[in-house]
XYZ file of N, CA, C and O in Angstrom:
476
model
N 267.007 87.708 20.467
C 266.144 88.591 21.145
C 265.623 87.754 22.409
O 265.138 86.709 22.412
N 265.418 88.397 23.359
C 265.092 87.891 24.730
C 263.862 88.902 25.279
O 263.992 90.106 25.253
N 262.910 88.099 25.574
C 261.668 88.891 26.145
C 261.583 88.400 27.500
O 261.241 87.198 27.840
N 261.233 89.460 28.486
C 261.183 88.994 29.862
C 259.840 89.566 30.267
O 259.626 90.854 30.142
N 258.868 88.699 30.921
C 257.595 89.216 31.367
C 257.691 89.133 32.781
O 258.055 88.039 33.439
N 257.220 90.300 33.477
C 257.378 90.387 34.856
C 255.949 90.459 35.268
O 255.260 91.323 34.786
N 255.419 89.791 36.279
C 254.120 89.859 36.929
C 254.338 90.200 38.278
O 255.086 89.801 38.987
N 253.686 91.438 38.598
C 253.862 91.851 39.811
C 252.447 91.617 40.624
O 251.314 92.029 40.124
N 252.473 91.064 41.727
C 251.064 91.124 42.560
C 251.218 92.117 43.658
O 252.128 92.515 44.291
N 249.910 92.602 43.628
C 249.680 93.645 44.820
C 249.853 92.909 45.873
O 249.020 92.040 46.339
N 250.493 93.700 47.003
C 250.682 93.044 48.316
C 249.272 93.242 48.996
O 248.542 94.181 48.990
N 248.663 92.132 49.767
C 247.580 92.220 50.393
C 247.735 91.544 51.864
O 248.801 91.057 52.226
N 246.778 91.869 52.656
C 246.748 91.447 54.023
C 245.526 91.402 54.548
O 244.457 91.462 53.842
N 245.114 90.911 55.810
C 243.784 90.525 56.421
C 243.662 91.829 57.380
O 244.444 92.359 58.105
N 242.438 91.907 57.626
C 241.754 92.739 58.635
C 241.120 91.739 59.579
O 240.143 91.108 59.163
N 241.439 91.755 60.852
C 240.782 90.823 61.769
C 240.406 91.687 62.950
O 240.926 92.732 63.354
N 239.382 91.044 63.744
C 239.079 91.888 64.968
C 238.020 91.180 65.743
O 237.467 89.986 65.353
N 237.315 91.804 66.802
C 236.523 91.490 67.725
C 235.408 92.512 67.914
O 235.933 93.679 68.111
N 234.155 92.128 67.830
C 232.967 93.039 68.205
C 232.405 92.731 69.626
O 232.149 91.410 69.753
N 232.271 93.794 70.497
C 231.726 93.346 71.782
C 230.605 94.481 72.085
O 230.505 95.484 71.431
N 229.922 94.006 73.061
C 228.949 94.881 73.627
C 229.488 95.876 74.482
O 230.217 95.453 75.517
N 229.287 97.154 74.392
C 230.115 98.178 75.068
C 229.702 97.846 76.739
O 230.616 98.065 77.518
N 228.384 97.749 77.050
C 228.101 97.753 78.485
C 228.531 96.443 79.078
O 228.909 96.611 80.203
N 228.269 95.372 78.405
C 228.550 93.911 79.131
C 229.835 93.516 78.706
O 230.353 92.546 79.363
N 230.531 93.900 77.868
C 231.872 93.513 77.297
C 231.919 92.070 76.776
O 232.908 91.374 76.826
N 230.709 91.770 76.409
C 230.390 90.225 75.993
C 230.550 90.322 74.523
O 230.266 91.248 73.762
N 231.317 89.234 73.764
C 231.502 89.134 72.372
C 229.870 89.195 71.695
O 229.067 88.510 72.197
N 229.931 89.672 70.441
C 228.753 89.712 69.804
C 228.694 88.875 68.417
O 229.620 89.105 67.740
N 227.771 87.936 68.349
C 227.784 87.222 67.024
C 226.843 87.803 66.188
O 225.853 88.457 66.557
N 226.951 87.409 64.861
C 225.938 87.857 63.697
C 226.053 89.308 63.457
O 225.184 89.939 62.865
N 227.225 89.994 63.813
C 227.374 91.560 63.360
C 227.945 91.613 62.048
O 228.850 90.850 61.810
N 227.575 92.495 61.269
C 228.105 92.718 59.802
C 229.257 93.658 59.972
O 229.255 94.744 60.525
N 230.412 93.242 59.315
C 231.590 94.087 59.201
C 231.859 94.170 57.773
O 232.267 93.366 57.122
N 231.782 95.536 57.180
C 232.021 95.780 55.809
C 233.022 96.700 55.537
O 233.083 97.849 56.101
N 233.835 96.422 54.563
C 234.928 97.165 54.189
C 234.293 98.198 53.170
O 233.861 97.879 52.061
N 234.239 99.513 53.652
C 233.729 100.608 52.779
C 234.384 101.097 51.531
O 235.711 100.922 51.415
N 233.738 101.463 50.378
C 234.238 101.812 49.437
C 235.409 100.926 48.627
O 236.362 101.333 48.246
N 235.018 99.542 48.661
C 235.959 98.657 48.077
C 235.090 97.795 47.092
O 233.975 97.391 47.578
N 235.552 97.616 45.942
C 234.936 96.717 44.885
C 235.761 95.493 44.768
O 237.204 95.756 44.268
N 235.486 94.341 44.629
C 234.246 93.951 45.095
C 233.926 93.968 46.553
O 234.841 94.093 47.350
N 232.522 93.950 46.768
C 232.213 94.116 48.239
C 232.709 93.035 49.129
O 232.875 91.770 48.705
N 233.308 93.528 50.265
C 233.944 92.617 51.247
C 233.179 92.679 52.444
O 233.262 93.823 53.155
N 232.527 91.666 52.890
C 231.853 91.709 54.018
C 232.097 90.447 54.900
O 232.273 89.349 54.265
N 232.098 90.625 56.282
C 232.431 89.420 57.248
C 231.262 89.442 58.169
O 230.655 90.732 58.632
N 230.953 88.283 58.872
C 229.936 88.397 59.981
C 230.657 87.799 61.175
O 231.155 86.620 60.810
N 230.391 88.322 62.329
C 231.237 87.967 63.635
C 230.635 86.616 63.735
O 229.368 86.153 63.774
N 231.436 85.635 64.447
C 231.323 84.365 64.891
C 230.662 84.358 66.401
O 230.605 85.387 66.935
N 230.594 83.206 66.811
C 230.293 83.133 68.420
C 231.074 83.832 69.311
O 230.613 84.226 70.405
N 232.405 83.954 68.817
C 233.360 84.703 69.840
C 233.352 86.137 69.376
O 234.293 86.904 70.158
N 232.552 86.653 68.625
C 232.449 88.007 68.183
C 233.569 88.337 67.149
O 233.880 89.592 66.779
N 234.463 87.328 66.610
C 235.620 87.469 65.914
C 235.124 87.577 64.447
O 234.146 87.015 63.783
N 235.857 88.425 63.439
C 235.659 88.304 62.146
C 237.209 88.572 61.573
O 238.015 88.755 62.217
N 236.954 88.327 60.165
C 238.268 88.447 59.316
C 237.881 88.684 57.929
O 237.118 88.106 57.366
N 238.550 89.777 57.516
C 238.504 90.034 56.023
C 239.720 89.815 55.379
O 240.780 90.473 55.702
N 239.751 89.038 54.265
C 241.091 88.493 53.622
C 241.215 89.182 52.392
O 240.382 89.833 51.848
N 242.603 89.152 51.901
C 242.979 89.740 50.503
C 242.689 91.304 50.450
O 241.996 91.604 49.370
N 243.011 91.999 51.476
C 242.817 93.446 51.508
C 244.240 94.147 50.988
O 245.181 93.900 51.589
N 244.208 94.893 49.866
C 245.313 95.417 49.374
C 245.855 96.522 50.415
O 245.124 97.054 51.254
N 247.280 96.682 50.469
C 247.696 97.552 51.288
C 247.164 98.990 51.176
O 247.040 99.483 50.027
N 246.893 99.665 52.293
C 246.385 100.938 52.298
C 245.513 101.379 53.576
O 245.587 100.658 54.444
N 244.834 102.451 53.545
C 243.850 102.672 54.591
C 242.396 102.604 54.229
O 242.175 103.008 53.205
N 241.783 102.152 55.172
C 240.398 101.733 54.910
C 239.367 102.220 56.023
O 239.901 102.430 57.236
N 238.103 102.317 55.600
C 237.074 102.379 56.806
C 236.245 101.112 56.834
O 235.892 100.359 55.681
N 235.722 100.865 58.051
C 235.023 99.672 58.233
C 233.485 100.210 58.710
O 233.262 101.105 59.503
N 232.368 99.563 58.188
C 230.996 99.861 58.649
C 230.674 98.538 59.548
O 230.724 97.588 58.978
N 230.334 98.896 60.873
C 229.986 97.739 61.584
C 228.496 97.933 61.994
O 228.254 98.908 62.599
N 227.595 96.804 61.842
C 226.203 97.144 61.857
C 225.403 95.974 62.289
O 225.812 94.749 62.058
N 224.363 96.212 63.003
C 223.252 95.181 63.439
C 222.066 95.936 63.751
O 222.013 96.948 64.198
N 220.945 95.124 63.566
C 219.658 95.849 63.779
C 219.271 96.226 65.265
O 218.772 97.325 65.556
N 220.083 95.595 66.178
C 219.828 96.081 67.623
C 221.059 96.945 68.255
O 220.863 97.170 69.704
N 221.997 97.394 67.393
C 223.029 98.087 67.786
C 223.117 99.519 67.090
O 222.916 99.269 65.862
N 223.797 100.388 67.709
C 224.315 101.708 66.720
C 225.091 101.255 65.696
O 226.070 100.366 66.012
N 225.142 101.858 64.755
C 226.093 101.655 63.573
C 227.473 102.402 63.836
O 227.335 103.546 64.464
N 228.621 101.748 63.658
C 229.744 102.308 63.866
C 230.653 102.339 62.664
O 230.592 101.304 61.915
N 231.371 103.413 62.434
C 232.144 103.486 61.276
C 233.603 103.663 61.838
O 233.745 104.352 62.694
N 234.510 102.622 61.660
C 235.739 102.816 62.222
C 236.700 103.373 61.030
O 236.692 103.110 60.031
N 236.987 104.585 61.457
C 237.584 105.733 60.213
C 238.816 105.360 59.632
O 238.889 105.484 58.456
N 239.816 104.819 60.388
C 241.107 104.627 59.557
C 241.879 103.162 60.155
O 242.301 103.102 61.160
N 241.648 102.214 59.201
C 242.291 101.011 59.466
C 243.454 100.960 58.405
O 243.280 100.842 57.311
N 244.659 100.803 59.040
C 245.671 100.790 58.108
C 246.358 99.371 57.893
O 246.429 98.530 58.789
N 246.072 98.840 56.438
C 246.596 97.595 56.142
C 248.117 97.559 55.713
O 248.296 98.380 54.793
N 248.997 97.087 56.382
C 250.488 96.908 55.985
C 250.765 95.564 55.405
O 250.058 94.586 55.880
N 251.701 95.452 54.669
C 252.224 94.146 53.887
C 252.537 93.255 54.888
O 252.297 92.018 54.649
N 253.124 93.448 56.063
C 253.856 92.445 56.861
C 253.042 92.126 58.005
O 253.374 91.271 58.835
N 251.763 92.663 58.284
C 251.168 92.449 59.545
C 249.671 92.543 59.252
O 249.193 93.472 58.689
N 248.859 91.571 59.774
C 247.409 91.771 59.879
C 247.095 93.003 60.679
O 247.425 93.249 61.720
N 245.978 93.655 60.104
C 245.474 94.623 60.881
C 244.473 94.393 61.854
O 243.733 93.411 61.656
N 244.452 94.626 63.128
C 243.549 94.298 64.115
C 242.677 95.354 64.695
O 243.218 96.632 64.953
N 241.397 95.123 64.770
C 240.451 96.091 65.139
C 239.511 95.409 66.229
O 239.077 94.484 65.988
N 239.286 96.282 67.351
C 238.225 95.828 68.323
C 237.186 96.833 68.467
O 237.621 98.217 68.489
N 235.994 96.532 68.225
C 234.873 97.535 68.012
C 233.834 97.125 69.270
O 233.169 96.045 69.125
N 233.678 98.127 70.039
C 232.518 98.118 70.985
C 231.393 98.807 70.409
O 231.256 99.796 69.750
N 230.112 98.069 70.561
C 228.833 98.413 70.074
C 227.825 98.911 71.282
O 227.832 98.342 72.087
N 227.157 99.967 71.050
C 226.096 100.344 72.028
C 224.838 99.894 71.617
O 224.362 100.046 70.427
N 224.134 99.171 72.376
C 222.765 98.677 72.160
C 221.796 99.710 71.895
O 221.831 100.804 72.806
N 220.872 99.779 71.007
C 219.783 100.594 70.886
C 218.910 100.505 72.006
O 218.517 99.332 72.474
N 218.181 101.499 72.387
C 217.173 101.455 73.291
C 216.035 100.583 72.836
O 215.649 100.562 71.470
N 215.340 99.758 73.653
C 214.225 98.901 73.196
C 213.130 99.686 72.757
O 212.806 100.855 73.265
N 212.663 99.303 71.567
C 211.523 100.144 71.237
C 210.213 99.390 71.635
O 210.050 98.300 71.614
N 209.269 100.305 72.192
C 208.205 99.910 72.895
C 206.950 99.862 71.765
O 206.975 100.922 71.050
N 206.210 98.968 71.525
C 205.128 99.010 70.612
C 204.164 99.916 71.237
O 204.048 100.268 72.432
N 202.990 100.181 70.497
C 201.952 101.105 71.005
C 201.314 100.534 72.085
O 200.992 99.256 72.133
N 200.963 101.352 73.186
C 200.325 101.022 74.306
C 199.114 101.828 74.143
O 198.946 102.855 73.913
N 197.870 101.000 74.457
C 196.682 101.639 74.419
C 196.074 101.481 75.834
O 196.066 100.433 76.456
N 195.513 102.702 76.434
C 194.846 102.565 77.610
C 193.575 102.830 77.656
O 193.049 103.801 76.805
N 192.761 101.819 77.991
C 191.256 102.071 78.041
C 190.702 102.200 79.455
O 191.264 101.479 80.431
N 189.743 102.970 79.552
C 189.237 103.272 80.740
C 187.835 102.714 80.812
O 187.115 102.587 79.733
N 187.423 101.996 81.858
C 186.040 101.411 81.738
C 185.103 102.353 82.639
O 185.448 103.259 83.405
N 183.895 102.282 82.346
C 182.871 103.137 82.933
C 182.684 102.767 84.397
O 182.764 101.767 84.867
N 182.590 103.925 85.145
C 182.785 103.864 86.507
C 181.207 103.510 86.888
O 180.267 104.320 86.590
N 180.962 102.598 87.674
C 179.572 102.149 88.127
C 179.385 102.734 89.657
O 180.235 102.538 90.401
N 178.430 103.158 89.828
C 177.962 103.571 91.140
C 177.458 102.553 91.931
O 176.742 101.710 91.501
N 177.813 102.580 93.261
C 177.300 101.605 94.268
C 176.401 102.324 95.282
O 176.519 103.469 95.170
N 175.762 101.499 96.051
C 175.017 102.119 97.142
C 175.921 103.079 97.968
O 175.406 103.990 98.552
N 177.282 102.608 98.094
C 177.997 103.378 99.116
C 178.479 104.753 98.498
O 178.673 105.674 99.261
N 178.214 104.888 97.034
C 178.461 106.157 96.531
C 177.252 107.148 96.684
O 177.447 108.335 96.547
N 176.103 106.604 96.996
C 174.953 107.497 97.049
C 174.705 107.965 98.460
O 174.625 107.171 99.548
N 174.568 109.232 98.652
C 174.354 109.718 100.097
C 172.937 109.357 100.663
O 171.950 108.894 99.801
N 172.847 109.214 101.940
C 171.584 108.624 102.451
C 170.865 109.810 102.844
O 171.204 110.811 103.274
């Protein structure tokens, strides 16, 4: 009697890309890139060149959440991961408008001078 055990590995690949500022077209560092609806959680943070890489992603279609405190959140809707090729995604982000802190305007009392009094 012969027993054959076959182990099959699920095909995986990487998702890589670059995140840039939409207006300046400069790379953005410190941006969070999260693979949505995936367990365990897969997150990458962009480096000084705005580059990120998510490894060991099973073949299929995914969505990415790209976020930072100072930029609009972007969801990349369909990133297709194929077994023979890395998926590449370039994401432009729009900077959020600067938030102005509370401004207080105070008026001082007007003082009359001799020139304000008629003669």
